[in-house]
């Protein structure tokens, strides 16, 4: 009999809106929501601008990539802003500074050179370090937040997620979010506070001065760049290769969209943002396979910014943190599981674990882990350090 070609595999759609995309849309909520609340409270920036621009950038990213490529607040930026109560003008100046920096790296091709230099075990270590940080945040801060009732709620959410994870008919995240909403409506809802928050609000326009850009560059952009190179660019590219091998997205493309977002957002009061492997893994883990989940996620923040921004910090507090903690924990576990493709090599696994511990445990850990891990990897290759394969 004549040989026949195997049937063609249908191409994955770029945008789809269904229950799985909706479930995936909540995969990064546990990371973003507390950061945005902390940023708004510490800096005094207009919540409408932060939320609306954040939502619009999510929609842009989902439509542009056609994959669950979410946008996240810059974590080192956010930590410094919250800790030091840095004002909005310096935040916006720092956003322009890091946007320009990433544009230079992409336009000159330096980002490609870095991608070739930094080996895969180091990237896996960066992802593992992020997993450790997310798991620690989930278990130490979120799950215990509501005392004994919160532990019971987290246990129920955990069991639901274990049973339903990967179920395309009953997506785990949707059921868990529904549980959290029901708990909030019964035990936490304050109608008076919710009513005060309702009203239409639009973002303002800002032009950062030269001094704000320079101060933001030194104070905020420089500490952020190592984390962005490791997690936002290189680790995100690796996750795309893992889950979407048919999409040939390059580190230069990721760098360009990173740059463009931060060259636009500050003028409208938006907080500086990036892509991130954790967010991508979170959306994917809970069912998202197209850009539809990111568009839906962005739409949530658009609604919050347009109609609830003045009481944002109070309104979102009614949603139980233990439920967010469970979502965050599974995002961390999915990130940590990416180590499986290097686990057969003792040397590669050692490098990844070393990098992960440095990233999670040290100040400027992502810079230290990136440099130390790369140095150890090449020392092993040269035979200067011998652990065996």
Coordinates of C-alpha atoms in Angstrom, one line a residue:
X1 CA 0.0 0.0 0.0
X2 CA 1.3 3.5 -0.7
X3 CA 2.5 5.5 2.2
X4 CA 0.3 8.4 3.1
X5 CA 1.4 11.5 5.0
X6 CA 0.1 11.8 8.5
X7 CA -2.8 14.1 9.0
X8 CA -1.8 17.7 9.6
X9 CA -2.1 19.0 13.1
X10 CA -4.3 22.0 13.2
X11 CA -2.6 25.2 14.1
X12 CA -3.2 26.5 17.6
X13 CA -5.4 29.6 17.4
X14 CA -3.8 32.9 18.5
X15 CA -6.9 34.2 20.4
X16 CA -9.6 32.1 22.0
X17 CA -12.1 32.9 24.7
X18 CA -13.4 29.9 26.6
X19 CA -13.6 28.6 30.2
X20 CA -9.9 27.4 30.1
X21 CA -8.7 30.8 28.9
X22 CA -10.8 32.4 31.6
X23 CA -9.3 30.0 34.2
X24 CA -5.8 30.7 33.0
X25 CA -6.4 34.5 33.3
X26 CA -6.2 34.1 37.1
X27 CA -2.9 32.3 37.1
X28 CA -0.8 35.4 37.8
X29 CA -3.3 37.3 40.1
X30 CA -1.6 36.2 43.3
X31 CA 1.7 37.9 42.2
X32 CA 0.4 41.1 40.6
X33 CA -2.5 42.2 42.9
X34 CA -0.5 42.6 46.2
X35 CA 2.3 44.4 44.3
X36 CA -0.1 46.9 42.8
X37 CA -1.8 47.5 46.1
X38 CA 1.5 48.1 47.8
X39 CA 2.8 50.4 45.0
X40 CA -0.3 52.6 45.1
X41 CA -0.3 52.8 48.9
X42 CA 3.4 53.5 49.2
X43 CA 4.0 56.0 46.4
X44 CA 0.7 57.9 46.2
X45 CA 0.4 57.4 42.5
X46 CA -3.0 57.7 40.9
X47 CA -4.6 54.2 41.0
X48 CA -6.6 54.9 37.9
X49 CA -3.5 55.4 35.8
X50 CA -1.7 52.4 37.3
X51 CA -4.7 50.0 36.8
X52 CA -5.9 51.2 33.4
X53 CA -2.4 51.2 31.8
X54 CA -1.6 47.8 33.3
X55 CA -4.8 46.4 31.8
X56 CA -4.2 48.0 28.4
X57 CA -0.7 46.5 28.3
X58 CA -2.1 43.1 29.1
X59 CA -4.5 43.4 26.2
X60 CA -1.7 44.6 23.9
X61 CA 0.6 41.6 24.9
X62 CA -2.2 39.0 24.5
X63 CA -3.1 40.3 21.0
X64 CA 0.5 40.9 19.9
X65 CA 1.9 37.5 20.8
X66 CA -1.3 35.3 20.6
X67 CA 0.0 33.3 23.5
X68 CA -0.5 33.6 27.3
X69 CA 2.3 36.2 27.6
X70 CA 1.2 38.4 30.5
X71 CA 2.6 41.6 31.7
X72 CA 3.9 42.0 35.3
X73 CA 5.0 44.9 37.5
X74 CA 8.7 45.1 37.7
X75 CA 9.5 43.3 41.0
X76 CA 12.7 45.0 42.0
X77 CA 11.1 48.4 41.1
X78 CA 8.1 47.5 43.2
X79 CA 10.1 46.3 46.2
X80 CA 12.2 49.5 46.3
X81 CA 9.1 51.7 45.8
X82 CA 7.2 50.0 48.6
X83 CA 10.2 50.0 51.0
X84 CA 11.3 53.6 50.4
X85 CA 8.0 55.2 49.4
X86 CA 9.5 56.6 46.2
X87 CA 7.2 59.2 44.6
X88 CA 5.5 58.8 41.2
X89 CA 7.8 61.3 39.2
X90 CA 10.8 59.1 40.0
X91 CA 8.9 55.9 39.2
X92 CA 7.9 57.3 35.8
X93 CA 11.5 58.5 35.2
X94 CA 12.9 55.1 36.1
X95 CA 10.4 53.4 33.7
X96 CA 11.6 55.5 30.8
X97 CA 15.2 54.7 31.8
X98 CA 14.7 51.0 31.8
X99 CA 12.7 51.2 28.6
X100 CA 15.6 53.0 26.9
X101 CA 18.1 50.5 28.3
X102 CA 16.2 47.5 27.0
X103 CA 15.7 49.2 23.6
X104 CA 19.5 49.6 23.3
X105 CA 20.1 46.0 24.2
X106 CA 17.6 44.8 21.6
X107 CA 18.5 47.3 18.8
X108 CA 22.3 46.6 19.1
X109 CA 21.9 42.8 19.3
X110 CA 23.6 42.7 22.7
X111 CA 20.6 40.8 24.1
X112 CA 21.2 38.0 21.6
X113 CA 24.9 37.8 22.7
X114 CA 23.8 37.5 26.3
X115 CA 21.3 34.8 25.3
X116 CA 24.1 32.8 23.7
X117 CA 26.4 33.3 26.6
X118 CA 24.1 32.3 29.5
X119 CA 23.5 28.5 29.6
X120 CA 20.2 26.7 30.1
X121 CA 21.0 25.4 33.6
X122 CA 21.4 29.0 34.8
X123 CA 18.1 29.9 33.3
X124 CA 16.5 27.0 35.0
X125 CA 18.1 28.1 38.2
X126 CA 16.6 31.6 37.9
X127 CA 13.2 30.0 37.4
X128 CA 13.8 27.8 40.4
X129 CA 14.8 30.8 42.5
X130 CA 11.6 32.6 41.5
X131 CA 9.7 29.5 42.4
X132 CA 11.2 29.5 45.9
X133 CA 10.3 33.1 46.4
X134 CA 6.8 32.6 45.3
X135 CA 6.3 29.5 47.4
X136 CA 7.7 31.3 50.5
X137 CA 5.4 34.3 49.9
X138 CA 2.4 32.0 49.5
X139 CA 3.1 29.9 52.6
X140 CA 4.3 32.6 54.9
X141 CA 2.2 35.6 54.0
X142 CA -0.9 34.6 52.1
X143 CA -2.1 31.2 53.4
X144 CA -2.0 32.3 57.2
X145 CA -3.5 35.7 56.5
X146 CA -7.0 34.9 57.8
X147 CA -6.2 32.7 60.7
X148 CA -7.9 29.4 61.2
X149 CA -10.7 30.0 58.7
X150 CA -8.1 31.0 56.2
X151 CA -6.2 27.7 56.7
X152 CA -9.5 25.8 56.1
X153 CA -10.2 27.8 53.0
X154 CA -6.7 27.3 51.7
X155 CA -6.9 23.5 52.4
X156 CA -10.2 23.4 50.4
X157 CA -8.7 25.4 47.6
X158 CA -5.6 23.2 47.5
X159 CA -7.7 19.9 47.3
X160 CA -9.9 21.4 44.5
X161 CA -6.8 22.4 42.6
X162 CA -5.2 18.9 43.0
X163 CA -8.3 17.2 41.8
X164 CA -9.1 19.5 38.9
X165 CA -5.7 20.6 37.7
X166 CA -5.5 19.9 34.0
X167 CA -9.3 19.4 33.7
X168 CA -10.5 21.2 30.6
X169 CA -14.2 20.9 31.4
X170 CA -13.9 22.2 35.0
X171 CA -10.8 24.4 35.2
X172 CA -9.3 24.4 38.6
X173 CA -8.7 28.1 38.9
X174 CA -12.3 29.0 38.0
X175 CA -13.6 26.8 40.8
X176 CA -11.1 28.1 43.3
X177 CA -11.8 31.7 42.4
X178 CA -15.6 31.1 42.7
X179 CA -14.9 29.6 46.2
X180 CA -12.9 32.8 47.1
X181 CA -15.7 35.1 45.8
X182 CA -18.4 33.2 47.8
X183 CA -16.3 33.4 50.9
X184 CA -15.8 37.2 50.4
X185 CA -19.4 37.8 49.8
X186 CA -20.5 36.0 52.9
X187 CA -17.8 37.0 55.4
X188 CA -16.0 40.2 54.1
X189 CA -18.2 42.4 51.9
X190 CA -18.8 45.9 53.1
X191 CA -21.4 47.5 50.9
X192 CA -20.7 51.0 52.1
X193 CA -17.0 50.8 51.2
X194 CA -17.9 49.2 47.8
X195 CA -20.3 52.0 47.0
X196 CA -17.8 54.7 47.7
X197 CA -15.4 53.2 45.3
X198 CA -17.7 53.3 42.3
X199 CA -17.2 56.1 39.7
X200 CA -15.6 56.7 36.3
X201 CA -11.9 57.8 36.4
X202 CA -9.4 58.3 33.6
X203 CA -5.6 58.4 33.8
X204 CA -3.7 61.7 33.8
X205 CA -0.7 62.7 31.6
X206 CA 2.8 62.9 32.9
X207 CA 6.1 64.2 31.4
X208 CA 9.1 63.0 33.5
X209 CA 11.9 65.6 33.8
X210 CA 15.6 64.9 33.1
X211 CA 16.4 64.8 36.8
X212 CA 13.6 62.3 37.4
X213 CA 14.9 60.0 34.6
X214 CA 18.5 60.1 35.9
X215 CA 17.4 59.5 39.5
X216 CA 15.1 56.7 38.5
X217 CA 17.8 55.1 36.4
X218 CA 20.2 55.0 39.3
X219 CA 17.7 54.2 42.1
X220 CA 15.3 51.8 40.3
X221 CA 16.5 50.7 36.8
X222 CA 20.0 49.5 37.7
X223 CA 18.8 47.1 40.4
X224 CA 16.0 45.8 38.1
X225 CA 18.1 45.0 35.0
X226 CA 19.7 41.7 36.2
X227 CA 16.3 40.3 37.2
X228 CA 14.8 41.5 33.9
X229 CA 17.6 39.9 31.8
X230 CA 17.3 36.6 33.7
X231 CA 13.6 36.2 34.3
X232 CA 11.8 38.6 32.0
X233 CA 13.8 37.9 28.8
X234 CA 15.9 34.7 28.9
X235 CA 13.7 32.6 31.2
X236 CA 10.5 33.7 29.4
X237 CA 12.1 32.7 26.1
X238 CA 12.9 29.3 27.5
X239 CA 9.3 28.8 28.7
X240 CA 8.0 29.7 25.3
X241 CA 10.4 27.2 23.8
X242 CA 9.1 24.6 26.3
X243 CA 5.4 25.1 25.7
X244 CA 5.1 26.8 22.3
X245 CA 8.0 25.3 20.2
X246 CA 6.1 26.1 17.0
X247 CA 6.2 29.9 17.8
X248 CA 9.7 31.2 17.0
X249 CA 9.8 34.1 19.4
X250 CA 13.3 35.5 19.9
X251 CA 14.8 37.3 22.9
X252 CA 15.1 40.4 20.8
X253 CA 11.3 40.4 20.1
X254 CA 10.6 40.0 23.9
X255 CA 13.1 42.8 24.6
X256 CA 11.4 45.1 22.1
X257 CA 7.9 44.7 23.5
X258 CA 9.4 45.1 27.0
X259 CA 11.1 48.4 25.9
X260 CA 8.0 49.7 24.0
X261 CA 5.7 49.2 27.0
X262 CA 8.0 51.1 29.3
X263 CA 8.5 53.9 26.8
X264 CA 4.8 54.5 26.7
X265 CA 3.4 53.6 30.1
X266 CA 5.0 56.4 32.2
X267 CA 3.4 59.2 30.2
X268 CA 0.0 57.9 31.3
X269 CA 0.8 57.1 34.9
X270 CA 1.5 53.4 34.4
X271 CA 3.9 51.5 36.6
X272 CA 6.9 50.0 34.8
X273 CA 6.3 46.4 33.6
X274 CA 7.9 43.4 32.0
X275 CA 7.1 40.0 30.7
X276 CA 7.9 37.1 33.1
X277 CA 8.3 33.4 33.0
X278 CA 6.3 33.0 36.3
X279 CA 3.3 34.7 34.8
X280 CA 3.5 32.8 31.6
X281 CA 3.8 29.5 33.5
X282 CA 0.9 30.5 35.8
X283 CA -1.5 31.2 32.9
X284 CA -0.4 28.0 31.2
X285 CA -0.7 25.8 34.3
X286 CA -4.3 26.8 34.8
X287 CA -5.4 26.1 31.3
X288 CA -4.5 29.1 29.0
X289 CA -3.1 28.3 25.6
X290 CA -3.7 31.5 23.6
X291 CA -3.6 35.3 24.1
X292 CA -7.2 35.2 25.1
X293 CA -6.4 34.7 28.8
X294 CA -4.2 37.7 28.9
X295 CA -6.8 39.9 27.1
X296 CA -9.4 38.7 29.7
X297 CA -6.9 39.4 32.5
X298 CA -6.3 42.9 31.2
X299 CA -10.0 43.6 30.9
X300 CA -10.4 42.9 34.7
X301 CA -7.9 45.6 35.5
X302 CA -9.4 48.0 33.0
X303 CA -12.8 47.6 34.7
X304 CA -11.2 48.1 38.1
X305 CA -9.3 51.2 37.0
X306 CA -12.1 52.8 35.1
X307 CA -14.9 52.2 37.7
X308 CA -13.4 51.2 41.1
X309 CA -9.9 52.8 41.2
X310 CA -10.6 55.3 44.0
X311 CA -11.4 52.5 46.4
X312 CA -9.2 49.9 44.8
X313 CA -7.1 49.1 47.9
X314 CA -10.1 48.7 50.1
X315 CA -12.3 46.8 47.6
X316 CA -9.7 44.1 46.7
X317 CA -9.0 43.4 50.3
X318 CA -12.3 41.6 50.6
X319 CA -10.9 38.8 48.4
X320 CA -9.3 36.2 50.7
X321 CA -5.5 36.0 50.5
X322 CA -5.4 32.3 51.3
X323 CA -7.0 31.6 47.9
X324 CA -4.4 33.7 46.2
X325 CA -1.8 31.9 48.1
X326 CA -2.9 28.5 46.7
X327 CA -2.8 29.9 43.2
X328 CA 0.6 31.3 43.8
X329 CA 1.9 28.0 45.3
X330 CA 0.8 26.1 42.2
X331 CA 2.5 28.7 40.0
X332 CA 5.7 28.1 42.0
X333 CA 5.4 24.3 41.8
X334 CA 5.0 24.5 38.0
X335 CA 8.1 26.7 37.7
X336 CA 10.1 24.4 39.9
X337 CA 9.0 21.4 37.8
X338 CA 10.9 22.9 34.8
X339 CA 14.0 21.5 36.3
X340 CA 13.0 18.0 35.1
X341 CA 14.7 18.4 31.7
X342 CA 18.2 18.9 33.3
X343 CA 17.8 16.5 36.2
X344 CA 19.7 13.7 34.5
X345 CA 22.9 15.7 34.5
X346 CA 24.4 16.1 38.0
X347 CA 26.5 19.0 36.9
X348 CA 23.6 20.9 35.3
X349 CA 21.3 20.3 38.2
X350 CA 24.0 21.5 40.6
X351 CA 24.3 24.7 38.7
X352 CA 20.6 25.2 38.6
X353 CA 20.1 24.6 42.3
X354 CA 23.1 26.9 43.2
X355 CA 21.6 29.7 41.1
X356 CA 18.2 29.2 42.5
X357 CA 19.4 29.4 46.1
X358 CA 21.5 32.5 45.4
X359 CA 18.6 34.2 43.6
X360 CA 16.1 33.5 46.4
X361 CA 18.4 34.1 49.3
X362 CA 20.6 37.1 48.6
X363 CA 20.2 40.8 48.1
X364 CA 20.6 41.4 44.3
X365 CA 20.4 37.6 44.2
X366 CA 19.4 37.5 40.5
X367 CA 22.6 39.3 39.5
X368 CA 24.8 37.2 41.8
X369 CA 23.1 34.0 40.6
X370 CA 23.4 34.9 37.0
X371 CA 27.1 35.7 37.2
X372 CA 28.1 33.0 39.6
X373 CA 26.1 30.3 37.9
X374 CA 27.5 31.2 34.4
X375 CA 31.0 31.2 35.8
X376 CA 30.5 27.8 37.5
X377 CA 29.0 26.3 34.4
X378 CA 31.9 27.2 32.2
X379 CA 34.4 26.2 34.8
X380 CA 32.8 22.7 34.8
X381 CA 33.0 22.6 31.0
X382 CA 36.7 23.4 31.2
X383 CA 37.3 20.7 33.8
X384 CA 38.3 23.2 36.5
X385 CA 35.4 21.9 38.7
X386 CA 34.6 18.2 38.5
X387 CA 31.2 16.9 39.6
X388 CA 30.6 14.3 37.0
X389 CA 27.5 14.0 34.8

